[in-house]
XYZ file of C-alpha atoms in Angstrom:
568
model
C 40.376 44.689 97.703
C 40.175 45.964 101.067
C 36.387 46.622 100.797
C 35.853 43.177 99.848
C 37.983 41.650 102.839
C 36.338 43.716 105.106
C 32.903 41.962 104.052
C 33.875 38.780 103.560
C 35.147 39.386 108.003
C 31.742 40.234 108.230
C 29.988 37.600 106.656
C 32.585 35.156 108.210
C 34.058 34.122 105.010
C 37.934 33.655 104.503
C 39.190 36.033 103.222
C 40.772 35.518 99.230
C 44.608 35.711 98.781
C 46.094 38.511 96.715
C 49.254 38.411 95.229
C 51.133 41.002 93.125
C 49.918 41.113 89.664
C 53.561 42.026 88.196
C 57.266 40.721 89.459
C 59.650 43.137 89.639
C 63.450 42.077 88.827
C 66.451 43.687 90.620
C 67.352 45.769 88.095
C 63.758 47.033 87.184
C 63.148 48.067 90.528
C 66.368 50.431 90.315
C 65.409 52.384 87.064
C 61.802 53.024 89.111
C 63.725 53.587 92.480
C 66.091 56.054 90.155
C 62.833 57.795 89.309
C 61.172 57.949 92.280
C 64.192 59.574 94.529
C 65.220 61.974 91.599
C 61.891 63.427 92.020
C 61.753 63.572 95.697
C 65.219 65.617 95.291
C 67.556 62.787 97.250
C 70.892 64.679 96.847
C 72.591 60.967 98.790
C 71.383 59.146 96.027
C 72.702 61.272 93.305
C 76.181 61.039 94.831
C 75.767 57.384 94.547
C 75.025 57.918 90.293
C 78.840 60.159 90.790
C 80.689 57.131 92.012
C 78.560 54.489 89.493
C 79.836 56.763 86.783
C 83.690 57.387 88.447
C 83.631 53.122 88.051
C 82.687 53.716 84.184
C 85.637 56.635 84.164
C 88.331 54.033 85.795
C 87.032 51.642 83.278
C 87.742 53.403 80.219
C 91.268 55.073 81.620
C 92.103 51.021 81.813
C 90.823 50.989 77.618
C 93.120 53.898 77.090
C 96.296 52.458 78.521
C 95.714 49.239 77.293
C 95.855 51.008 73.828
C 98.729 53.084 74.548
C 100.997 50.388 75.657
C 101.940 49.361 71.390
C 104.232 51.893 70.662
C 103.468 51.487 66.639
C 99.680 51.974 67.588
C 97.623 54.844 65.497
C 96.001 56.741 68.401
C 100.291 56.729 70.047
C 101.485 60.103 67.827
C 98.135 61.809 68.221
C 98.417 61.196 71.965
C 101.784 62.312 72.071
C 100.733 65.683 70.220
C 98.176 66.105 73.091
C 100.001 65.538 76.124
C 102.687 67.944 74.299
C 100.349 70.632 73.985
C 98.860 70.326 77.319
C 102.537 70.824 78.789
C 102.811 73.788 76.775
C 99.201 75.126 77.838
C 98.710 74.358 80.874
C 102.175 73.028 83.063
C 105.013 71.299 81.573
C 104.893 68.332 85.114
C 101.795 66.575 83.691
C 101.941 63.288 83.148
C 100.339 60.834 80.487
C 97.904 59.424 83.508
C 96.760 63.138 84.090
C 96.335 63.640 80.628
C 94.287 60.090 79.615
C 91.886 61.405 83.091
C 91.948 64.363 81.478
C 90.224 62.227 78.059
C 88.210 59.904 79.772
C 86.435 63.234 82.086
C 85.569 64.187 78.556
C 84.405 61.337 77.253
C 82.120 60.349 80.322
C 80.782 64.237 80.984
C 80.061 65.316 77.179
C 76.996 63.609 77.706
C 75.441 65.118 81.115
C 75.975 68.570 79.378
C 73.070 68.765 77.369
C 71.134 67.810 80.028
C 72.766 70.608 81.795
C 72.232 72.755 79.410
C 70.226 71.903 76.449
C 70.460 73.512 72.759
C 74.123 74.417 73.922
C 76.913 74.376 71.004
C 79.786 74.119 73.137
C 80.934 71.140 72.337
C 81.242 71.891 68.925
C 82.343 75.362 68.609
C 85.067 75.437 72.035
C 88.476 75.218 71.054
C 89.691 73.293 73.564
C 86.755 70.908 72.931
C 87.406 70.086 69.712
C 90.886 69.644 70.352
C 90.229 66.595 72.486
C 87.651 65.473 70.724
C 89.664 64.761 67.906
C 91.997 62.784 69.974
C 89.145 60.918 71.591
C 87.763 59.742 68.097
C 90.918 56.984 67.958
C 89.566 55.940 71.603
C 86.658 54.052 70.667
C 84.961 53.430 74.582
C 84.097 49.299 75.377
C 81.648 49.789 77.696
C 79.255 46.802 79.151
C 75.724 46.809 78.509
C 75.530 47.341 82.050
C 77.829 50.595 81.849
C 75.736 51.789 79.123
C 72.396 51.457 81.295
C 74.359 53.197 83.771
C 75.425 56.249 81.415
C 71.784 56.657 80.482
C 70.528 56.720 84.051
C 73.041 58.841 85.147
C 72.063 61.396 82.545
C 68.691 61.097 83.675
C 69.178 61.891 86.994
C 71.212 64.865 86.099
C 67.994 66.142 83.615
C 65.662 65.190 86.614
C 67.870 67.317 89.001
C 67.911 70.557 86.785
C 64.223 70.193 85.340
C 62.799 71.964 88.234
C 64.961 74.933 88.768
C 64.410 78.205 87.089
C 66.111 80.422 89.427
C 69.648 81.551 88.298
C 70.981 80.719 92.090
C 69.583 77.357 91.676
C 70.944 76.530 88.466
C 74.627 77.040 90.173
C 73.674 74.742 93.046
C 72.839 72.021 90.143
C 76.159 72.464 88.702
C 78.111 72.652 91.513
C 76.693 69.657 93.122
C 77.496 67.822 89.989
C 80.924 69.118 89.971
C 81.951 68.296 93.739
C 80.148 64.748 93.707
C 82.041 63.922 90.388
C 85.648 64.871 91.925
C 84.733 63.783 95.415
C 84.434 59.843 93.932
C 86.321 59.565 90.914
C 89.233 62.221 91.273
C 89.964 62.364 95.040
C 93.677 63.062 94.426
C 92.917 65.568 92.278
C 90.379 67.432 94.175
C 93.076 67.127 97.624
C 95.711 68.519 95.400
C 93.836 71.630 93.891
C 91.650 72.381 96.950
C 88.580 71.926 94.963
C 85.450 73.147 97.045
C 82.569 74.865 96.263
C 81.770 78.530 97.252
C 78.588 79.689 98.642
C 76.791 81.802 96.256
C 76.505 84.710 99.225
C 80.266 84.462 99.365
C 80.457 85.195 95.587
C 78.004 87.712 95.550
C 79.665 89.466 98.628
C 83.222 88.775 97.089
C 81.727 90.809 93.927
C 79.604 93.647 95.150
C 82.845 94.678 97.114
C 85.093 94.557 95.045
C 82.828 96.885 93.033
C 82.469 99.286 95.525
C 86.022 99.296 96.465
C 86.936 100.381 92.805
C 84.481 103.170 92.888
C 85.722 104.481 96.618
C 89.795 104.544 95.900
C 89.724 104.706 92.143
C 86.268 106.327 91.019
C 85.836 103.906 88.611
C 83.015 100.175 88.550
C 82.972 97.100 87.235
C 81.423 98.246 84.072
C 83.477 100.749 83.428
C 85.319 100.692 79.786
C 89.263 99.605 80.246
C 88.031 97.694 83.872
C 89.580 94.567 83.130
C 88.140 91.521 85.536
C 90.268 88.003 86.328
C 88.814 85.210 87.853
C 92.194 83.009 87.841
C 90.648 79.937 89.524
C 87.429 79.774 88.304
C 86.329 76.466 89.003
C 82.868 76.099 87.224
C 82.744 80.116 86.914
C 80.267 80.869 89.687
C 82.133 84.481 89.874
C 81.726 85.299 86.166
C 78.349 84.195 86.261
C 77.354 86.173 89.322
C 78.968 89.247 88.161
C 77.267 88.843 84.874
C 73.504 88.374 87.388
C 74.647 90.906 89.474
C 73.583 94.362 87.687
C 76.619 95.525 88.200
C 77.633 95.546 84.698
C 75.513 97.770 83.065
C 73.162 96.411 79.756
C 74.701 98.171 77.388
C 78.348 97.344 78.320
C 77.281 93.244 78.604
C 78.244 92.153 75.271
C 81.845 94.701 75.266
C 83.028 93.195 78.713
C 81.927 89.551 77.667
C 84.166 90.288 74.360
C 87.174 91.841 75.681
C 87.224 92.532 79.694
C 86.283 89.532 81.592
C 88.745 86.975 82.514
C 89.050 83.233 83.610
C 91.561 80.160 83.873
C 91.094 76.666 84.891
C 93.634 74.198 85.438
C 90.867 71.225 85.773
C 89.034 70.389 82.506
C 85.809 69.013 83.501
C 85.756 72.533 85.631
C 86.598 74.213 82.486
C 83.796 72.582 80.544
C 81.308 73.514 83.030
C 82.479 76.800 83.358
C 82.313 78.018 79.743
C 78.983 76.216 79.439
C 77.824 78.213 82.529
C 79.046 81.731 81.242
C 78.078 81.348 77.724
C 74.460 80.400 78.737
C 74.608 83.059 80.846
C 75.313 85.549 77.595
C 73.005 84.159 75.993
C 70.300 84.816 78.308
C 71.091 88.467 78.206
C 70.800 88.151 74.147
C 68.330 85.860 73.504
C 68.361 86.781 69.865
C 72.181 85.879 69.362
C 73.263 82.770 68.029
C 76.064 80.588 69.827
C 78.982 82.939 71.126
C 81.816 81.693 72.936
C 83.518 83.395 75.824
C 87.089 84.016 74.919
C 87.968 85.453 78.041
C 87.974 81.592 79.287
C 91.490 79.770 79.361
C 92.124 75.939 80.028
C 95.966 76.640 82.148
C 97.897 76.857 85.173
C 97.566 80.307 86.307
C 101.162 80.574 88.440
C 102.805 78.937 85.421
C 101.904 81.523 83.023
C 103.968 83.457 84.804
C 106.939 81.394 84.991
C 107.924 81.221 81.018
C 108.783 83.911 78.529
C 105.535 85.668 77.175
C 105.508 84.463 73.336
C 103.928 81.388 71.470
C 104.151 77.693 71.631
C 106.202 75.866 69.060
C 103.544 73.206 68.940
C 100.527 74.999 68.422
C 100.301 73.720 65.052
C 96.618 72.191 64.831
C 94.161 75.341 64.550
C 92.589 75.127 68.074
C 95.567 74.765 69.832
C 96.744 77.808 68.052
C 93.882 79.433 68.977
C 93.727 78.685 72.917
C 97.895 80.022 72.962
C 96.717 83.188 71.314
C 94.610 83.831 74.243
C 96.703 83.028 76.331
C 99.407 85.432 75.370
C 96.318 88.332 74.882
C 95.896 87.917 78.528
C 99.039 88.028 79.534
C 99.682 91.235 77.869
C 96.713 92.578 79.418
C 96.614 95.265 82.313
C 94.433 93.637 85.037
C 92.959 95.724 87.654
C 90.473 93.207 89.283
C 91.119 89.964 90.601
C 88.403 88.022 92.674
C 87.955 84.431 93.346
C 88.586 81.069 95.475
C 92.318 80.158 95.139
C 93.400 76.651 96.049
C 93.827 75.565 99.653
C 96.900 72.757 99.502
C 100.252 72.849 101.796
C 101.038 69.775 99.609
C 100.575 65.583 100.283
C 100.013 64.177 103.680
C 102.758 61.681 103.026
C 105.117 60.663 100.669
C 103.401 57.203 99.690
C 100.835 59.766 97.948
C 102.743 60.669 94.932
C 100.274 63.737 94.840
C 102.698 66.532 95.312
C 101.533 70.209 94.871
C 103.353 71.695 91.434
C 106.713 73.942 91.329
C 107.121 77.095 90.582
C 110.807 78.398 90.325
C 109.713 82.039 89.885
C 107.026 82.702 92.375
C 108.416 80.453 95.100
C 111.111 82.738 95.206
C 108.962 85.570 94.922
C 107.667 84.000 98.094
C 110.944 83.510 99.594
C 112.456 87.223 99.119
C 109.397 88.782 100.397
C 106.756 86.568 102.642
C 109.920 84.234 104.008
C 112.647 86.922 104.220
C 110.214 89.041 106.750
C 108.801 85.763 109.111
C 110.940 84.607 112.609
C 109.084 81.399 112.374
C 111.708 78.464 111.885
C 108.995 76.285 110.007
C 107.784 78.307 106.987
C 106.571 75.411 105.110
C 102.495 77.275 105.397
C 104.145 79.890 103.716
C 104.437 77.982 100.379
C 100.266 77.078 100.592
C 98.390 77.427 97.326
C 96.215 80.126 99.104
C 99.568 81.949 99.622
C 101.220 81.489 96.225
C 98.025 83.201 94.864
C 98.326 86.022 97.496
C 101.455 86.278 96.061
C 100.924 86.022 92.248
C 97.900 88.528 92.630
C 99.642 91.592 94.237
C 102.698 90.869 91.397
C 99.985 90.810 88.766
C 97.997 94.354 89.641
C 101.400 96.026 89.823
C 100.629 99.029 91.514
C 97.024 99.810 91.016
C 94.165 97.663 91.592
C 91.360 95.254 93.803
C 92.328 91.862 95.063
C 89.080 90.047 96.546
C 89.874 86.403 97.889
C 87.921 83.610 99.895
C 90.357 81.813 101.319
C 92.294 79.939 104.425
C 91.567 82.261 107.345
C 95.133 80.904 108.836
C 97.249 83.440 107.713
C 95.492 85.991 110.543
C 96.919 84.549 113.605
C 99.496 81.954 111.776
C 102.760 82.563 113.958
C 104.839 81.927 110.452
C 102.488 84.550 108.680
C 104.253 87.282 110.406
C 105.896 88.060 107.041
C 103.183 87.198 105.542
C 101.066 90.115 107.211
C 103.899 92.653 107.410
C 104.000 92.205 103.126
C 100.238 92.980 103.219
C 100.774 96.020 104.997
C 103.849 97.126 103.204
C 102.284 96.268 99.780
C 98.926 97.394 100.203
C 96.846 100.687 101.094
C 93.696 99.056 102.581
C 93.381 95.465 103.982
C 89.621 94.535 104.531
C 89.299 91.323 106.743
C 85.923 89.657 107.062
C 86.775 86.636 109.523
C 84.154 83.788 108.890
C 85.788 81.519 111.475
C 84.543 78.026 111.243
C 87.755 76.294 111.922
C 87.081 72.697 113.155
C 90.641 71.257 113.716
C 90.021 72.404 117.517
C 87.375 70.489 119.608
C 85.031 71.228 122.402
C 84.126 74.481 123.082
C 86.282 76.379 121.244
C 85.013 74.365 118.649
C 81.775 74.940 119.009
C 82.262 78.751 119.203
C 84.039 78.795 115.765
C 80.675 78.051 114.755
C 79.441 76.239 111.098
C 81.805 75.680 108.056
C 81.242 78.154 105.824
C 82.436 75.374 102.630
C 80.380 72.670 104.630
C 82.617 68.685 104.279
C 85.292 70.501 102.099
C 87.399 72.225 104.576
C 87.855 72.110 107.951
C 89.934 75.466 107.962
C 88.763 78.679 109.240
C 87.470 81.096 105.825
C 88.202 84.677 105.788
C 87.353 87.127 103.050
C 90.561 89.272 102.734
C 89.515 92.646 100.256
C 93.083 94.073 99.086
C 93.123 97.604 97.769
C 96.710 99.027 95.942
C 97.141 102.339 94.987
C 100.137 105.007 95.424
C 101.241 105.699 98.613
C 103.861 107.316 100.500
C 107.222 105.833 101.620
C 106.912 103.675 104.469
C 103.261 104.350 104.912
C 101.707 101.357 106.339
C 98.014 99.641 105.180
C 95.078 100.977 107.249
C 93.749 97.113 108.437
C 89.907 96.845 108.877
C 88.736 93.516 110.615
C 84.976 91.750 111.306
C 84.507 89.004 113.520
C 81.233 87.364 112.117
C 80.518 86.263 115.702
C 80.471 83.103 118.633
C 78.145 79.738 118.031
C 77.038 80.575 114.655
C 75.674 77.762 112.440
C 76.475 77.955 108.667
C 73.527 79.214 107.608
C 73.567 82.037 110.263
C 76.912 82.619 108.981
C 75.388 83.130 105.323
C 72.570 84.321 106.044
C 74.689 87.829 107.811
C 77.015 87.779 105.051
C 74.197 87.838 102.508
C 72.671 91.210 104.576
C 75.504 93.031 104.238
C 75.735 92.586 100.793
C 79.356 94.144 100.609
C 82.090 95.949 102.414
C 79.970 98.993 102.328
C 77.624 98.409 104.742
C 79.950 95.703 107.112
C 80.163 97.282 110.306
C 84.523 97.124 110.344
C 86.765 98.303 112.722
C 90.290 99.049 112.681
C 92.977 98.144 114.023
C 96.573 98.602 114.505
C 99.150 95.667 114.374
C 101.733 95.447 116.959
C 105.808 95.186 116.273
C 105.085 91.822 115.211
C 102.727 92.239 112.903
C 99.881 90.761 115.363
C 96.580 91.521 113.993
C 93.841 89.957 115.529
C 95.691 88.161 118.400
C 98.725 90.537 119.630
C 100.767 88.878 122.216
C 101.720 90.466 125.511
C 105.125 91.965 126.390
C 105.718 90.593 129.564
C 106.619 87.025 127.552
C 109.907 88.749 126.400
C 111.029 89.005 130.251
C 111.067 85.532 130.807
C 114.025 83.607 130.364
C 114.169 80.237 127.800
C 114.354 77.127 129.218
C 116.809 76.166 126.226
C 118.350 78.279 122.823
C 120.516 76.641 120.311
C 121.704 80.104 119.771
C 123.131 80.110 123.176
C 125.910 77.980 123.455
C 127.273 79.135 126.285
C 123.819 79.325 128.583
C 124.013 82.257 129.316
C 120.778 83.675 128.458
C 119.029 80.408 129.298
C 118.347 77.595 132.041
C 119.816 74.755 130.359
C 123.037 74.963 128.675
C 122.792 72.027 126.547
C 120.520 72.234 123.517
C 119.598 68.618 121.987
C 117.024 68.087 118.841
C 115.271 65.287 118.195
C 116.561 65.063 114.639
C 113.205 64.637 113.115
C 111.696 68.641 112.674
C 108.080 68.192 113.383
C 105.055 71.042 114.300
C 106.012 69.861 117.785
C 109.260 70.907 117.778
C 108.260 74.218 115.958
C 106.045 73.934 119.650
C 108.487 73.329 122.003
C-alpha cells in the first residue's frame, strides 16, 4: 500500500483510503495483548494475571461460605473433619476462613502446576493433596464464563513464562515470581503475618555452601555424610532443598538415601507447600531420570514452633489414610536428631494495629523459652522485638540442635545493634562456640544519606529491614567460655546487585574475608557505646524517688508506653 500511495503523489492522483480489513473487539485484543507481552517477558503484566486470578479466589471463598452457612448441608461434616485435622497438623488457632483460603488456593493453583511442571504426579500421589482434594469434590466451583477465560489465560501466561527457561536458577525465579505475585494480591494478610519474601538464589547458595563447610571445619563431617540430618523448617517453595540438591554437595551416590531419609522441610502455607514438593520432587527426578514418580517424605504441611509445643505422639483424628500418613511424619521428625538447620525464618513483630485482626500465633512453650533466656538477660524496658518471628526461630533452632550442630539463617539484621537484643546477643555467645555475621545492610527505614549508604535491599519491595546472614556453630565447650564472634560489613553505597553479585564470589564462609571481634560488657557487637555516657547524670529516673541521683526529682509518664518513651 505504501508503494502505491507513493505513485499515485507522483502522478497527482488522490490517494485511495485503507481501512483495517478485521475489527478487533475488547476482549480479542486482550488474549493477543496476553500473547504478545508474555513473550516479550513483561513481569508487570503477569502480576496483573495474580490479582485477575486473587478476584476468581475471593469469588469462590464467597461459594464456599455460602455453602457452609446450612448446618444439615453434605459438604458441613467433611469440612468439619478438615479444619479438625488441620488444627491437629498444623496449629490448633486456625480458623474456618483460613482453612476455606486454604481450599480455594487449591482449587485455583492445581491448575498452573502442570504448566509448572508438566508430566508431574503430585497431585495425585501427595498426601496432603489428596486429602483436600477429597474435601474439594463437595465444592463444586460457579465460575463465570468470564472467570473461566480468565483461568485459561492465566495458565497460559504461566506456560509462556516457564517455556523458555532451561537453567535450574531460572526455573526458581519462575516459581518464585509466581509465588510472591499470588500472595502479594490475593493473601496480603497472610503474606504480612508470615513474612513471606523471596530469597535470592546467591543467598541460598551462600547460606548452603557454609553451612557445609562449617560441618566439615568443627565436626569433620558434610552434608552428604550418612546420619547428617538437614531441616529446612520454613521452606517456603523449597529453594534451599532444591539448591542443596544442585549444589554437588551431596554426593551421587548418597542422592536417593538423603532424599529418603535425611532431608527435611515444613511449611505452614499450603500453596508454598504445593510448590515446594513439586519443586523438590522434580528436582529427584532429574537426578533419576529412569525412576517413576517418588514423593519426598521429608516434606511436612505444619507449624514448625507448634510441633514443639504438644506431647510427641499421634493425633486422635488421623483416621482417613492420608491424614494418618502426614502425622506419621510428623512424629518421625520429631524423633529425629537434627544437626543442620538452614533457611529464611519469618520476619513479623505482629499487626500494625488492632483493627487488623492479623495477630502473629502463640506459643506458651517457646515464648517462655524466650522469656527465661533472651528477656531475663536484656536492660531494655520494651522487649516486645524480642518476641519477632525471626527471634522465636533463633530460639527454637538452638533448643532443637541440643548441643551439637549448624544453624545458618537469613534474617532481620536488627538484632546486631537492637538496644533490647542485648540478651539476645549475650544468649548467642553463651550458647554458641562460633557466631559468623555477614551484615548485608540495606535497611531503608532511615533516609538521606545514611540511607543511601545502607545501600540496595537485598529482598528487593519485601522488606525494608537490614538482612544479615548469622552462621551459628554449637559444639562442647568449657564453662563460661564465651563464642568467638566473626563479623563482615558488605560495604557503603552498594546497589543490590553489587550486593549479590560479592556474596555470590565468596561462595561461603570460607573464603569471606571476617574479622573478629570482641563484645563489650554490654554485649555491643558492632556498635559498642562509649564509657564516658555512664558519668553523666539523668535528667529524670523513676527509680529515684528521692532525686538524688538525678536533675529532676519528679518523674511523670505519659501513660501511653510508646518507642518514644523507650527514647526519652
Amino acid at each position: 500500500p505504501r508503494t502505491r500511495r507513493n505513485r499515485d503523489a507522483r502522478e497527482g492522483k488522490k490517494g485511495k483510503e485503507y481501512t483495517p480489513r478485521f475489527d478487533f473487539d475488547p476482549e480479542s485484543g486482550k488474549k493477543i495483548l496476553a500473547r504478545v507481552v508474555a513473550k516479550c517477558g513483561d513481569r508487570a503484566y503477569f502480576e496483573n494475571w495474580a490479582r485477575e486470578v486473587a478476584e476468581i479466589a475471593k469469588s469462590r471463598i464467597e461459594q464456599i461460605k455460602e455453602k457452609l452457612s446450612d448446618p444439615t448441608a453434605e459438604q458441613r461434616a467433611a469440612f468439619d473433619q478438615f479444619v479438625a485435622q488441620m488444627r491437629a497438623d498444623i496449629n490448633p488457632s486456625i480458623g474456618e476462613d483460613q482453612a476455606i483460603e486454604m481450599l480455594v488456593q487449591h482449587m485455583v493453583m492445581e491448575p498452573v502446576f502442570s504448566a509448572l511442571f508438566p508430566n508431574n504426579e503430585f497431585v495425585r500421589q501427595n498426601v496432603m493433596s489428596r486429602a483436600i482434594a477429597k474435601v474439594i469434590g463437595l465444592f463444586q466451583p460457579q465460575d463465570t464464563e468470564q472467570q473461566k477465560e480468565q483461568l485459561a489465560n492465566f495458565k497460559l501466561q504461566v506456560a509462556f513464562r516457564v517455556a523458555g527457561v532451561q537453567s535450574a536458577e531460572g526455573r526458581q525465579k519462575a516459581v518464585h515470581d509466581l509465588y510472591e505475585n499470588f500472595f502479594k494480591a490475593a493473601a496480603r494478610a497472610a503474606a504480612e503475618r508470615l513474612g513471606i519474601v523471596y530469597t535470592p538464589i546467591e543467598v541460598v547458595d551462600y547460606i548452603v555452601r557454609s553451612a557445609d563447610a562449617l560441618l566439615k571445619k568443627h565436626f569433620n563431617r558434610r552434608l552428604s555424610n550418612k546420619t547428617v540430618h538437614i531441616l529446612d523448617p520454613f521452606t517456603g517453595t523449597g529453594t534451599f532443598i532444591v539448591r542443596l540438591l544442585q549444589s554437588g554437595l551431596i554426593d551421587k551416590a548418597d542422592l536417593l538415601r538423603k532424599c529418603r531419609e535425611e532431608l527435611h522441610a515444613n511449611e505452614i502455607v499450603l500453596l508454598a507447600y504445593y510448590i515446594a514438593a513439586i519443586n523438590i520432587e522434580e528436582t529427584m527426578r532429574g537426578f533419576h531420570p529412569g525412576h517413576g514418580y517418588e514423593p519426598f517424605p521429608g516434606l511436612l504441611l505444619t507449624d514448625t514452633f507448634q510441633m514443639e509445643e504438644t506431647p510427641l505422639g499421634g493425633s486422635a483424628l488421623t483416621a482417613d489414610e492420608d491424614d494418618r500418613r502426614n502425622d506419621e511424619r510428623i512424629r518421625r521428625q520429631r524423633r529425629q536428631t537434627i544437626e543442620v538447620i538452614i533457611g529464611n525464618p519469618p520476619y513479623s513483630v505482629g499487626q500494625r494495629s488492632a483493627n487488623d485482626n492479623n495477630q502473629n500465633l502463640k506459643y506458651p512453650k517457646l515464648d517462655r523459652r524466650i522469656e527465661e533466656t533472651y528477656v531475663a538477660k536484656s536492660t531494655a524496658t520494651l522487649r516486645n522485638s524480642l518476641y519477632d518471628s525471626y527471634i522465636k526461630a533463633f530460639r527454637w533452632a538452638s533448643d532443637r540442635i541440643n548441643d551439637r550442630g549448624v544453624v545458618a539463617f537469613v534474617t532481620n539484621g536488627g538484632w546486631l545493634d537492637g538496644s533490647a537484643m542485648d540478651g539476645f546477643r549475650q544468649c548467642l555467645e553463651e550458647e554458641f562456640s562460633e557466631v559468623y555475621v555477614f551484615d548485608l545492610r540495606g535497611n531503608q527505614r532511615t533516609s538521606g544519606e545514611r540511607s543511601r549508604k545502607e545501600g540496595g535491599k537485598i529482598f528487593g519491595s519485601g522488606s525494608r529491614a537490614p538482612i544479615a546472614v548469622a552462621l551459628l556453630v554449637k559444639k562442647n565447650k568449657k564453662p563460661g567460655e564465651k563464642a568467638r564472634i566473626f563479623y563482615h560489613d558488605i560495604g557503603d553505597y552498594l546497589t543490590r546487585e553489587k550486593k549479590l553479585e560479592i556474596v555470590r564470589s565468596f561462595g561461603s564462609a570460607e573464603n569471606t574475608p571476617w574479622e573478629e571481634i570482641t563484645p563489650n560488657e554490654h554485649h555491643d557487637w558492632v556498635k559498642q557505646r562509649g564509657e564516658l555516657f555512664k558519668s553523666f547524670y539523668p535528667l529524670g529516673d523513676k527509680r529515684d524517688s528521692e532525686g538524688g541521683l538525678s536533675v529532676f526529682k519528679p518523674y511523670y509518664s505519659r501513660g501511653v508506653a510508646t518507642s518514644r518513651d523507650a527514647w526519652a
